[in-house]
């Protein structure tokens, strides 16, 4: 399928991309053929202009599909070849295991080089794909993991992951576990009853201070958030041990995590200030999202919690980026209404490679909604950085 161009863009063609590989799982965690028949099938898109290129940019999010998002499309219309790579958990992260997503990304990198014939690959980590990009690259350059945080065998040292030639970290947080720990609602007292609350910690209630918040309030708030994450993690670990001890056919259990979007920064723009508006976020009204179905980690399983949402998660950019040698571009959106400014700054500070670059796009929101100028500036920044390293068309 082709997309018409404007005077400022190139016409692009979308081609379905099917990647598959053999994998034996101890039990089925994804619905359908892919989960039970010893094969993993991945569905992506190759988006490319008519111009030739030896380099392809791979965009991948652990649980979302990016082929209709603004940045991948804009990069293709600017002349770059783009793969939008969906994981086996596309649009459903309930049972997502980050180590398996790394294997999925590895399959796309291999397919790009060995089947499609690209000589160079750049993993373009945008939003939730940023920490995944760094997790993948760290394991591709120096594989170490042979299991998941739940203790299940999953050997990335034998996955033959191909390192990318460069990595970008665009409007990205440091990891799903870290961002959840800063967003989860500390007022929940009973995990089985979301109406059982501590009113002095209910950010949307009437018994908490109003913005701007004092440092004392923030200190207490953050400590209770951490305590709640630890309680859920401990419970998940205990339940897994119980299931294993029973030695029966029940090996996994799903559960709900109530109220997971209560970050004071969304209500108080003086906390880690940037150009974001107060009282809103990238998903809409924070209070609504806090209890709604699209909240982070709302539906999960024991193993998925440990792998992607708990402090045991290995997809932590602050842990993985120091082990990477490939060139890195960190791009901060100056009015990001999802990612706090501290996250890209901490990643850049932790990075140890010789070639690293930090750029801020002023006034850019997380998704560049109604921001053609900021989106164009992000594209120019990426294109110039790639071109300086021989990675542009």
Coordinates of C-alpha atoms in Angstrom, one line a residue, residues 7 10 25 36 40 182 189 250 273 306 309 356 358 373-374:
X7 CA 5.4 18.8 -1.5
X10 CA 8.3 11.5 -0.1
X25 CA 7.4 -22.8 25.8
X36 CA 1.0 -23.5 21.7
X40 CA 6.4 -17.5 17.4
X182 CA 6.6 6.9 40.1
X189 CA -4.7 0.2 51.2
X250 CA -2.0 -24.5 37.6
X273 CA 9.5 21.6 35.2
X306 CA 8.1 -9.6 37.9
X309 CA 6.7 -3.9 36.4
X356 CA 26.8 9.9 22.8
X358 CA 21.9 14.8 23.9
X373 CA 7.1 22.0 13.6
X374 CA 8.3 20.0 16.6

